[in-house]
Tab-separated table of C-alpha atoms in Angstrom:
chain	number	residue	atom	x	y	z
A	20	UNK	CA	-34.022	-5.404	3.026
A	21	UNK	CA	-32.430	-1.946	3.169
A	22	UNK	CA	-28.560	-2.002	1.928
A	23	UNK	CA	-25.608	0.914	2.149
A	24	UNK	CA	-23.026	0.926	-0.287
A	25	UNK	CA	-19.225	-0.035	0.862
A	26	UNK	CA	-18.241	3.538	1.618
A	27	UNK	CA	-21.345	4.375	4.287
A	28	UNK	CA	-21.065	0.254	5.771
A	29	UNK	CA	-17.276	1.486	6.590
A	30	UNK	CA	-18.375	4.880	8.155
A	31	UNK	CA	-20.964	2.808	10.175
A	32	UNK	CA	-18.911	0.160	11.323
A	33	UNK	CA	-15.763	2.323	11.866
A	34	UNK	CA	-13.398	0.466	9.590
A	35	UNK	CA	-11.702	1.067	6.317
A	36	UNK	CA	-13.368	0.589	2.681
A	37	UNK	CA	-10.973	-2.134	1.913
A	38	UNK	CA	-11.942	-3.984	4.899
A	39	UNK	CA	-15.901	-4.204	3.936
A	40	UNK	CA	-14.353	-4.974	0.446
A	41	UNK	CA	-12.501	-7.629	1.562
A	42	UNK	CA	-15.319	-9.228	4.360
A	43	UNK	CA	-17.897	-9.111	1.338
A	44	UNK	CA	-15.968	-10.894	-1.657
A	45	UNK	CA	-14.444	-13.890	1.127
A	46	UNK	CA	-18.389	-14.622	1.665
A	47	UNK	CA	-18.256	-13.348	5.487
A	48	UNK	CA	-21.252	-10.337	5.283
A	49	UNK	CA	-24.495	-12.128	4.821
A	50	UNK	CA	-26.937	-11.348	2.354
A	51	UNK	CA	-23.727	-8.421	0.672
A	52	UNK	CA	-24.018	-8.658	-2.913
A	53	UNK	CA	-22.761	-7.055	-5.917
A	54	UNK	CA	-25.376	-4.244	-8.089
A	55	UNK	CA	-24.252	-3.183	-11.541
A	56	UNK	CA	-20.497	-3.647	-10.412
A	57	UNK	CA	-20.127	-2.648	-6.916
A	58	UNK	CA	-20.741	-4.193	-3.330
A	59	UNK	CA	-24.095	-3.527	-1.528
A	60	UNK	CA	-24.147	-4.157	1.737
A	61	UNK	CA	-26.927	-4.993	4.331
A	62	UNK	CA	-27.834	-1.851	6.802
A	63	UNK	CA	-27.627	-4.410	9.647
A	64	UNK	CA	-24.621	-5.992	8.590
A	65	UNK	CA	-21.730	-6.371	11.567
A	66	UNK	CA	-18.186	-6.947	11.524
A	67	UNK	CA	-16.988	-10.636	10.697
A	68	UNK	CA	-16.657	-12.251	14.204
A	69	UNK	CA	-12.773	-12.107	15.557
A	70	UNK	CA	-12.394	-8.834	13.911
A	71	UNK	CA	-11.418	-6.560	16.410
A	72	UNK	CA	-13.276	-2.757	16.191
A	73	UNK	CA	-12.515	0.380	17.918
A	74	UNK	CA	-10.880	3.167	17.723
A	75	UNK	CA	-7.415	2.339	18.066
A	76	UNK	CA	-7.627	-0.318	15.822
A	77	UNK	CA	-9.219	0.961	13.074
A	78	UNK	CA	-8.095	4.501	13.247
A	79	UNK	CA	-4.438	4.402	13.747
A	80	UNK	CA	-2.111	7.085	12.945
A	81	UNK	CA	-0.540	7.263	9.393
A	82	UNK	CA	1.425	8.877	7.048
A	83	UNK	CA	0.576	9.916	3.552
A	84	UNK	CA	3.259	8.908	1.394
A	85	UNK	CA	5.053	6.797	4.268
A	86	UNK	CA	8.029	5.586	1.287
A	87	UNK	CA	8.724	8.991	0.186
A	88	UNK	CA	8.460	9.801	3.976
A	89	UNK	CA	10.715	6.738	4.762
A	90	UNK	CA	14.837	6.789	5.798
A	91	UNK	CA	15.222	3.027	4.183
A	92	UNK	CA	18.646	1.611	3.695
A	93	UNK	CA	19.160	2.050	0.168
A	94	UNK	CA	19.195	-1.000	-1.338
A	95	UNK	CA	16.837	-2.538	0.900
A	96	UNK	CA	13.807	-0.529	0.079
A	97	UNK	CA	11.929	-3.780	-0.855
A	98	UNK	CA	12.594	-5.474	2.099
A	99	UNK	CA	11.738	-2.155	3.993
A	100	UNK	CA	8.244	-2.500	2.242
A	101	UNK	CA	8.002	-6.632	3.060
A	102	UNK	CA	7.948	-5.384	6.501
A	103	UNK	CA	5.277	-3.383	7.467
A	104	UNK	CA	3.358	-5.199	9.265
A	105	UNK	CA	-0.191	-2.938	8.085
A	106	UNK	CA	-1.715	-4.117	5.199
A	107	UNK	CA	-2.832	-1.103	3.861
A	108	UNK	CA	0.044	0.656	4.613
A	109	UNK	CA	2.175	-2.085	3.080
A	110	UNK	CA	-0.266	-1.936	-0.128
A	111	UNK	CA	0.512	1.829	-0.561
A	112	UNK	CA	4.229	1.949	0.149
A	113	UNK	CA	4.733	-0.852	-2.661
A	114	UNK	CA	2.113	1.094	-5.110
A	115	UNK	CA	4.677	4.099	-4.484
A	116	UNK	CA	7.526	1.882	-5.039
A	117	UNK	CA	6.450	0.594	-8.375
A	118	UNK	CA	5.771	4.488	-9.374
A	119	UNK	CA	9.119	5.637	-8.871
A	120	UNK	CA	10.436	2.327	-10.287
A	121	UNK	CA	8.484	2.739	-13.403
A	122	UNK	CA	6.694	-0.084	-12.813
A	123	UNK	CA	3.318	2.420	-13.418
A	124	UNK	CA	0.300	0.234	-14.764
A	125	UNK	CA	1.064	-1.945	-10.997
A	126	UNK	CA	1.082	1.237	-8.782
A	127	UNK	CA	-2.656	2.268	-10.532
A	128	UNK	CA	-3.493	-1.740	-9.957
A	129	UNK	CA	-2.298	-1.120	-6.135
A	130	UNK	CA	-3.799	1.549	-5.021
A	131	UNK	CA	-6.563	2.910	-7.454
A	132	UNK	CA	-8.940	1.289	-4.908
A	133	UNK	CA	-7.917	3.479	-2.280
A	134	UNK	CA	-8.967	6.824	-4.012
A	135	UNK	CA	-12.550	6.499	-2.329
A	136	UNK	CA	-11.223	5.353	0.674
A	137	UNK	CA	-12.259	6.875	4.264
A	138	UNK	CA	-8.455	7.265	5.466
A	139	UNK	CA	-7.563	10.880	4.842
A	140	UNK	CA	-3.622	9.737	4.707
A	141	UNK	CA	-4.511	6.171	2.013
A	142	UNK	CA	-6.519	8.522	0.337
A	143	UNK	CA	-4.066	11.605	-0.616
A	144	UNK	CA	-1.299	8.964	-1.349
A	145	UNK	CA	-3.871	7.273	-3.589
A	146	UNK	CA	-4.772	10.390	-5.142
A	147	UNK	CA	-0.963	11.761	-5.307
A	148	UNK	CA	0.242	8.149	-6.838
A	149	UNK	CA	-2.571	7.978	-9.444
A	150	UNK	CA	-2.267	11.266	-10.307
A	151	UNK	CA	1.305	10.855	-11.743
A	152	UNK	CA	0.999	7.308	-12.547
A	153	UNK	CA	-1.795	7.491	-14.357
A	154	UNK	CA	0.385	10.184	-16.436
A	155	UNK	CA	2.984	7.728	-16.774
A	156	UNK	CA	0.896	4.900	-17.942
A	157	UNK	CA	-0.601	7.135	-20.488
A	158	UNK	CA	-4.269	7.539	-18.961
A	159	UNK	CA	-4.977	10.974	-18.514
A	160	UNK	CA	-8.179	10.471	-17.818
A	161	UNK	CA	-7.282	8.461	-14.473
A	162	UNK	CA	-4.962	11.408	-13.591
A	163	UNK	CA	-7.534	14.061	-14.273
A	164	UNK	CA	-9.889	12.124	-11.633
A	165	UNK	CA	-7.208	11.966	-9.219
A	166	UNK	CA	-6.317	15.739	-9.309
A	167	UNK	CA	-10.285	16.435	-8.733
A	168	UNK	CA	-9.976	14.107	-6.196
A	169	UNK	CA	-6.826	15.382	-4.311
A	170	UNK	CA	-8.760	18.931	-4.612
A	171	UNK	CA	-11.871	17.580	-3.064
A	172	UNK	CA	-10.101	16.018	-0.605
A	173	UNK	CA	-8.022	19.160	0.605
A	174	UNK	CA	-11.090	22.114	0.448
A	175	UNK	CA	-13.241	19.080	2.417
A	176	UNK	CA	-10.149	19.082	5.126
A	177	UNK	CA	-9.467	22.715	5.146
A	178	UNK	CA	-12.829	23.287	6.486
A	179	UNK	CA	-13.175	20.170	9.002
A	180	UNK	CA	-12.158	22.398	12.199
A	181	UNK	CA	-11.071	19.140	13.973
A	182	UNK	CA	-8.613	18.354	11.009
A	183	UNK	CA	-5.331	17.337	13.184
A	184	UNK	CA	-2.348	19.593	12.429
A	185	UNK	CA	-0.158	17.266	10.747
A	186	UNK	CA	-2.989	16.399	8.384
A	187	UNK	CA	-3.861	20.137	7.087
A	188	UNK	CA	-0.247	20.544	6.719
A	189	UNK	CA	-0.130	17.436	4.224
A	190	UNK	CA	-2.812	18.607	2.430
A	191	UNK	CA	-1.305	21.602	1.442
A	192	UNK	CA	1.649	19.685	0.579
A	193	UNK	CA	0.002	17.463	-1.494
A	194	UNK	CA	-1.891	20.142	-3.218
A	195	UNK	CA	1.103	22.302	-3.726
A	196	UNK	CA	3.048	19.434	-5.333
A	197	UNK	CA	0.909	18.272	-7.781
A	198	UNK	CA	0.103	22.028	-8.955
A	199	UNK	CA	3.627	22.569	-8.787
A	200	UNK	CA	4.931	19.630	-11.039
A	201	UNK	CA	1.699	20.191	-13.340
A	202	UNK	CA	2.939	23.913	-13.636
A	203	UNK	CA	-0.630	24.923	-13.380
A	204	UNK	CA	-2.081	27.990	-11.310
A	205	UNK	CA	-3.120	26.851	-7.328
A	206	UNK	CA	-6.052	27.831	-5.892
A	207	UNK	CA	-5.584	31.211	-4.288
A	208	UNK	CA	-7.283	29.515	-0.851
A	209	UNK	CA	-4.527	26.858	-0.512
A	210	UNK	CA	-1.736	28.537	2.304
A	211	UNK	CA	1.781	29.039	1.784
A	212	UNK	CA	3.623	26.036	2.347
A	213	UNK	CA	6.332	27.464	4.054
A	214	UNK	CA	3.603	28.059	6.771
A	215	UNK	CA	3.381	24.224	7.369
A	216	UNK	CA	6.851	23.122	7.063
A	217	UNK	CA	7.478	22.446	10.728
A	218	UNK	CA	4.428	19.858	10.807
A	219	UNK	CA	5.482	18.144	8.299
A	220	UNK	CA	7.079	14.625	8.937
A	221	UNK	CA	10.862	14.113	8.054
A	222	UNK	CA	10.568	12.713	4.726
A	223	UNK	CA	7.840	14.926	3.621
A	224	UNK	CA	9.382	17.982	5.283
A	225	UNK	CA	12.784	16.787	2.792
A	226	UNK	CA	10.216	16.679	0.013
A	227	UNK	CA	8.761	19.668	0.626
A	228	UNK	CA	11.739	21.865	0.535
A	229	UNK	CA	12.240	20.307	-3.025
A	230	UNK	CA	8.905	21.652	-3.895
A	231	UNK	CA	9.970	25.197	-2.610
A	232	UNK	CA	13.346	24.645	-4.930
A	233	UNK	CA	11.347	24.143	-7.831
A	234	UNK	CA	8.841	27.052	-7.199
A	235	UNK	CA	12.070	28.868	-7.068
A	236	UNK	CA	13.405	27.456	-10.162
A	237	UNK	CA	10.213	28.054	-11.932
A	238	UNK	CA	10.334	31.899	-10.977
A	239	UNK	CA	13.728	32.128	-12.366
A	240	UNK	CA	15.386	32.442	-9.166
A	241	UNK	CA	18.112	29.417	-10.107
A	242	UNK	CA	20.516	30.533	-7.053
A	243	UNK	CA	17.794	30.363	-4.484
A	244	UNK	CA	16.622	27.025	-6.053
A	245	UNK	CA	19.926	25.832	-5.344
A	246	UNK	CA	20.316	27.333	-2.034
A	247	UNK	CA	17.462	25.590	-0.853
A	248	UNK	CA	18.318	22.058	-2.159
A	249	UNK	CA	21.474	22.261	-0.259
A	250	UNK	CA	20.043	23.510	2.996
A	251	UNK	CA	17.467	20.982	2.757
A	252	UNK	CA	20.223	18.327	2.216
A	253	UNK	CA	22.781	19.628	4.670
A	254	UNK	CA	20.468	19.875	7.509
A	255	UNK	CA	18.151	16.953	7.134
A	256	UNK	CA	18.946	14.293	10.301
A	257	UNK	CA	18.483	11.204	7.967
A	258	UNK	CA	18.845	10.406	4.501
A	259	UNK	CA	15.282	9.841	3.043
A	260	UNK	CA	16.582	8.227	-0.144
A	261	UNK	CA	13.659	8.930	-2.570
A	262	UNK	CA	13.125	12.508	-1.221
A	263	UNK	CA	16.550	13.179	-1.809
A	264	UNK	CA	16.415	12.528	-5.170
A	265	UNK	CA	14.059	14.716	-6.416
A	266	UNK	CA	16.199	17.756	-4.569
A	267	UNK	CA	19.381	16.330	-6.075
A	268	UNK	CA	17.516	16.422	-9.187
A	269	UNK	CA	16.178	20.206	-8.848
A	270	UNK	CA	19.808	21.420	-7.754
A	271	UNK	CA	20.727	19.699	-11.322
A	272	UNK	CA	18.134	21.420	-12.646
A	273	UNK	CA	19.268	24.850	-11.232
A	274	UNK	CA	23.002	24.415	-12.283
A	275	UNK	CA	22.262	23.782	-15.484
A	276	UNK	CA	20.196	27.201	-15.681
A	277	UNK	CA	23.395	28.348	-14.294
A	278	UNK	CA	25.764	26.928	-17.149
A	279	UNK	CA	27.076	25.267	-14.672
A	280	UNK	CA	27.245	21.807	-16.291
A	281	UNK	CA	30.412	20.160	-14.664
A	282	UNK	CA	28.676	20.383	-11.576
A	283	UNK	CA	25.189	19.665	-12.754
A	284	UNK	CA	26.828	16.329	-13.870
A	285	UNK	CA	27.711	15.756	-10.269
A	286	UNK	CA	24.408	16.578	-8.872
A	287	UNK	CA	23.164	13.706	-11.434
A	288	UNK	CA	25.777	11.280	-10.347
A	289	UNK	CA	24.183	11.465	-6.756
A	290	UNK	CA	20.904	10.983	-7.540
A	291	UNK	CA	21.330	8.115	-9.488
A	292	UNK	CA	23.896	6.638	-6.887
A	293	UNK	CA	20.717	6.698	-4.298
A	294	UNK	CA	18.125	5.899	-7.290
A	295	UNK	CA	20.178	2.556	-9.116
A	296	UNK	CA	20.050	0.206	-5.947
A	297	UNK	CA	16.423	0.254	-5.616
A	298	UNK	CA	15.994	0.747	-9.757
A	299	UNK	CA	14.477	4.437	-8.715
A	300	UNK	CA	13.841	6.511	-12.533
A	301	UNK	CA	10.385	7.940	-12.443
A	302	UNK	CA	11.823	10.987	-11.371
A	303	UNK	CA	14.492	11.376	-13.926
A	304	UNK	CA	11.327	10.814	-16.182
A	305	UNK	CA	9.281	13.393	-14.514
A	306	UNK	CA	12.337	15.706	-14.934
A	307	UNK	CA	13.331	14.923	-18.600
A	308	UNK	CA	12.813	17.823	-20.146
A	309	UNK	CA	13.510	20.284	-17.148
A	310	UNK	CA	17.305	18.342	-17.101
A	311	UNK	CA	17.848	20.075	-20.302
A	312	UNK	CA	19.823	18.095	-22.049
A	313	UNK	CA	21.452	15.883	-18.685
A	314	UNK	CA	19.335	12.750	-19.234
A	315	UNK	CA	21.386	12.596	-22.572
A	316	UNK	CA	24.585	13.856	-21.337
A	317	UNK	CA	24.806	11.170	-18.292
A	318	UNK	CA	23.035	8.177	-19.146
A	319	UNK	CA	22.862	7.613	-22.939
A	320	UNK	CA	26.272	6.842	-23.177
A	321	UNK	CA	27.449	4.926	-19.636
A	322	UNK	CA	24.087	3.568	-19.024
A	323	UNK	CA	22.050	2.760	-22.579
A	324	UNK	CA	19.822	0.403	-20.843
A	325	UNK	CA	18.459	3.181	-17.994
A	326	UNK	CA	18.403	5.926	-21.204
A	327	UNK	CA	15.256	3.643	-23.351
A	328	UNK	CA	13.956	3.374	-20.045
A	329	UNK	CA	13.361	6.845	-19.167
A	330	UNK	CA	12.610	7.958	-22.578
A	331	UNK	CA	10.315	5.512	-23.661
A	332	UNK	CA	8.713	6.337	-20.122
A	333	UNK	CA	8.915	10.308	-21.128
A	334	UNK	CA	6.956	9.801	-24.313
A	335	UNK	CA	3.898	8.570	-22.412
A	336	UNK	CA	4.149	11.278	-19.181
A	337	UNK	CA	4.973	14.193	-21.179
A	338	UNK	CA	2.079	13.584	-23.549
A	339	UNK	CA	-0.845	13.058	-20.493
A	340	UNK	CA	1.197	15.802	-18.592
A	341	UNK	CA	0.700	18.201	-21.608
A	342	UNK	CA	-3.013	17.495	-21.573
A	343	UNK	CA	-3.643	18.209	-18.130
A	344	UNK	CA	-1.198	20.981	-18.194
A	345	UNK	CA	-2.630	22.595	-21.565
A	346	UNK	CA	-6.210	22.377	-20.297
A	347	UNK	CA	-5.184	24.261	-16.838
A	348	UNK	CA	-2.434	26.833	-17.415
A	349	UNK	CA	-2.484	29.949	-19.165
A	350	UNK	CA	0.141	28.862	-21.731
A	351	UNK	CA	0.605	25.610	-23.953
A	352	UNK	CA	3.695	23.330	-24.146
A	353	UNK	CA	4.363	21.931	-27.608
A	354	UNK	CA	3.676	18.304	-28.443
A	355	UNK	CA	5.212	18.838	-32.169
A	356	UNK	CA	9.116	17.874	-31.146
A	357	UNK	CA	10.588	14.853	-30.363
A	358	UNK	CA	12.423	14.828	-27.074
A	359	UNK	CA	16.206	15.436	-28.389
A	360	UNK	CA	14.104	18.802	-30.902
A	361	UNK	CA	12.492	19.554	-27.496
A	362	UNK	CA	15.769	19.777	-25.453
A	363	UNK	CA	17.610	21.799	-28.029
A	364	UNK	CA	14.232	24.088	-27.721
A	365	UNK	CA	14.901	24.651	-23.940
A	366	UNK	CA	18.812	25.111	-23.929
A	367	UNK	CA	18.753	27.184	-27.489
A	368	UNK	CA	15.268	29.368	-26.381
A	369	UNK	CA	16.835	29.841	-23.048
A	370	UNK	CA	19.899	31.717	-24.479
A	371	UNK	CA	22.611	28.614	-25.289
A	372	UNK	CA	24.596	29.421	-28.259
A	373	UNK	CA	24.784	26.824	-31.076
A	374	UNK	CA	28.141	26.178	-30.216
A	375	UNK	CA	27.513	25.733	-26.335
A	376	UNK	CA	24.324	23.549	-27.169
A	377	UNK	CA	26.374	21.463	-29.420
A	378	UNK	CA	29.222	20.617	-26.814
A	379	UNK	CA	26.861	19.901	-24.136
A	380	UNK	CA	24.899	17.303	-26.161
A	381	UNK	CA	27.802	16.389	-27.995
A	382	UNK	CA	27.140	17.033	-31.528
A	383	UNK	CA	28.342	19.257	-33.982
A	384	UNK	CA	27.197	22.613	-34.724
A	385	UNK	CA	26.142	21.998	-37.965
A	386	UNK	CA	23.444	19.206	-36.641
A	387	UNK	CA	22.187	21.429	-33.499
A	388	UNK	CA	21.214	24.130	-36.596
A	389	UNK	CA	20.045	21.505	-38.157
A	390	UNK	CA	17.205	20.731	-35.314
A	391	UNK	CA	16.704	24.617	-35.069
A	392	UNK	CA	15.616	24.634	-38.435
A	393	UNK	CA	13.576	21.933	-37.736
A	394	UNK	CA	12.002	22.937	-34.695
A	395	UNK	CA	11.273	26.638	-36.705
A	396	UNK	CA	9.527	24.549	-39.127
A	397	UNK	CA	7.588	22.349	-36.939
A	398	UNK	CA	6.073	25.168	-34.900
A	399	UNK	CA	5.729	27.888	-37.955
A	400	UNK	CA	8.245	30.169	-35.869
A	401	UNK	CA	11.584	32.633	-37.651
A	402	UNK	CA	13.221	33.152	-34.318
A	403	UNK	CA	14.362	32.468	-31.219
A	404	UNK	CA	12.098	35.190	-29.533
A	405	UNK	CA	9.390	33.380	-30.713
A	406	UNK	CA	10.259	30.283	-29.651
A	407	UNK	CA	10.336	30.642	-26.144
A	408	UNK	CA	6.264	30.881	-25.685
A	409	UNK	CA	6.255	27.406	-26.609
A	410	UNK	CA	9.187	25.427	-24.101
A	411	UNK	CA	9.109	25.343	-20.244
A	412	UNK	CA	10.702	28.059	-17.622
C-alpha cells in the first residue's frame, strides 16, 4: 500500500492539516497509522463520511492574527474568543490570547501544530505567535524555527502570482514586525510597508502603524514616532484593544526619549487601562527595556503583583531575544546587567544626568552612581561614550 504524509493527504483532499490529524487519531481513515512519530496516511484514503468538502468549506476566508485584528469589548475578550464558531480560528485567537496574557508555554501548546499547516493566514499567526512565545517561554530554538518559517512562508507568497491582495500585504506585515521587534536587518526584497497599508484589515492596519512608530523610534525620529501613534489612534473607526496597546506603548516609548515623563506616565496609564481587564502584559514585557525605566516608575509601586509578573517574564524574553538578535544584527546587546543595571544603561548612555536618572527611578544619586560603576565594571568600559555600543536605540 502506497501512503502520503498528513501535509500532501490535506492538499489532496482539499482540507486543512488539522483535519487529517484529527480524522486519523479518532480511528476514522482506514489503514492511517503512525511511522517514527507522525501520521501516514493511505494514497486512497477519502474524507470521513458526513464531512462536507469543497471549496467554500474548506477554504474560507481568514485573517492572520484575527485577536490582534479584533474590536472586542474589553473585558470580554474571552468570551469574544468562546464564540467563534471555527475551530481553528477559535484555536488561534485563544493561542494569541494566552501570548499576550503571559500565559506562553499554552500559546506554543495551541498553535505549534499549525506552523506546517496549509492555511497561509493559521500559518503566519502560528509562525508570528511561536516566534515570540517561544522567546517568552525561554526556547529559542522554537523561535528560531518560526522566524525561518515566517521567511519561507513570505518569499513562497511573494512569488505565487495568484497570492490575493490582502494576503501579500500581511506577509509583509508579518515579516516587517518580527524584523522590527527583533531589531535585526530585513531582507532588502520585502516592500515598504507603507505600500500595503490600505489592504490591511482594521486591526492589523492599527498594528501596523505601531510598527511604522517604532521604525521611527528606532531611527531616532521620537517626534514622528509619536506623531504616528496619535494619528493612528485618532483616526482609527474602532478601538482594537490589543493593537492599541502596543501604540500606546510606543508613544510611551517616544516621550520618554523626549524627557517627557509626566506624559509618558499617562501614555502608560492607558495602556494598562485597556490591558488589566483582559490581564494583557506580554507587551509591557516585550517593551521592558525600551520603557526605560516606566515599568518601574508605574507598576512597582501601585501594582507589585503585575511588576514580578513582567519581570520575571523579561528575564526569559530578553535572554532568547538576545540570542536571536545577537546572531542576526550587526551589533550585540549585553546580557551582563540585571534589568534595573540595564535601565540605568539606557537612560544614563542616552544622555540622562545622574540626578535626572535618579528622580525618575526614584533613588538617590549616590545609588544611580553606584550602578554606573557597576555597569563600567561589568562590561570593562571608563565612560559613557563607550557604553552606548552595548544598550538599545
Amino acid at each position: 500500500m502506497e501512503y502520503l504524509s498528513v501535509k500532501e493527504t490535506a492538499q489532496r483532499l482539499n482540507v486543512t492539516e488539522r483535519a487529517v490529524q484529527k480524522w486519523a487519531k479518532e480511528g476514522k481513515i482506514p489503514g492511517a497509522h503512525k511511522f517514527s512519530g507522525a501520521w501516514v496516511i493511505p494514497k486512497d484514503a477519502t474524507t470521513p463520511d458526513g464531512i462536507v468538502n469543497n471549496d467554500e468549506a474548506n477554504h474560507k476566508k481568514r485573517t492572520a492574527m484575527l485577536l490582534l485584528n479584533s474590536a472586542y469589548k474589553t473585558g470580554s475578550c474571552l468570551d469574544f474568543i468562546a464564540g467563534i464558531e471555527d475551530a481553528d480560528d477559535r484555536n488561534l485567537c485563544l493561542g494569541e490570547y494566552y501570548y499576550f496574557s503571559g500565559q506562553v508555554d499554552k500559546a506554543i501548546a495551541m498553535v505549534e501544530e499549525y506552523l506546517d499547516s496549509s492555511d497561509e493566514a493559521l500559518k503566519y499567526s502560528a509562525s508570528l505567535i511561536c516566534l515570540f512565545a517561544g522567546m517568552a517561554a525561554g526556547h529559542g530554538n522554537l523561535s528560531s524555527f518560526a522566524l525561518k518559517t515566517l521567511n519561507e512562508q513570505f518569499v513562497q507568497g511573494f512569488n505565487k502570482e495568484d497570492t490575493p491582495t490582502e494576503a501579500h500585504a500581511v506577509g509583509v506585515f508579518t515579516e516587517t514586525t518580527a524584523h522590527m521587534l527583533l531589531d535585526i536587518p530585513i531582507d532588502s526584497s520585502v516592500p515598504d510597508m507603507k505600500e500595503y497599508m490600505s489592504s490591511l484589515p482594521g486591526g492589523i492596519k492599527m498594528q501596523a502603524c505601531y510598527v511604522l512608530a517604532h521604525q521611527a523610534y528606532q531611527d531616532g525620529d521620537y517626534v514622528k514616532a509619536l506623531t504616528i501613534a496619535d494619528m493612528a489612534i485618532y483616526l482609527s473607526p474602532q478601538l482594537f484593544p490589543i493593537a492599541t496597546i502596543y501604540v500606546h506603548i510606543v508613544a510611551t516609548m517616544a516621550l520618554m526619549k523626549l524627557r517627557r515623563s509626566d506624559e509618558a506616565k499617562q501614555r502608560m496609564q492607558m495602556a494598562w487601562e485597556l490591558a488589566q481587564k483582559d490581564n494583557i502584559i506580554e507587551p509591557f514585557v516585550e517593551h521592558h527595556g525600551l520603557l526605560q525605566g516606566m515599568i518601574e516608575v508605574f507598576f512597582k509601586k501601585d501594582y507589585p503583583h503585575v511588576y514580578r509578573q513582567i519581570i520575571n517574564g523579561v528575564y526569559l524574553f530578553a535572554d532568547a531575544w538576545r540570542n536571536i538578535h545577537n546572531l542576526y544584527a550587526e551589533f550585540e546587546v549585553t546580557d551582563k546587567l540585571t534589568t534595573t543595571e540595564f535601565i540605568i544603561a539606557m537612560l544614563y548612555g542616552h544622555g540622562w544626568s545622574v540626578k535626572e536618572v535618579a528622580v525618575h527611578m526614584g533613588l538617590s544619586s549616590r545609588t544611580v552612581t553606584n550602578y554606573i560603576s557597576t555597569i563600567y565594571s561589568k562590561l570593562y568600559i571608563n565612560d559613557r561614550k563607550e557604553l552606548v555600543k552595548y544598550i538599545l536605540k
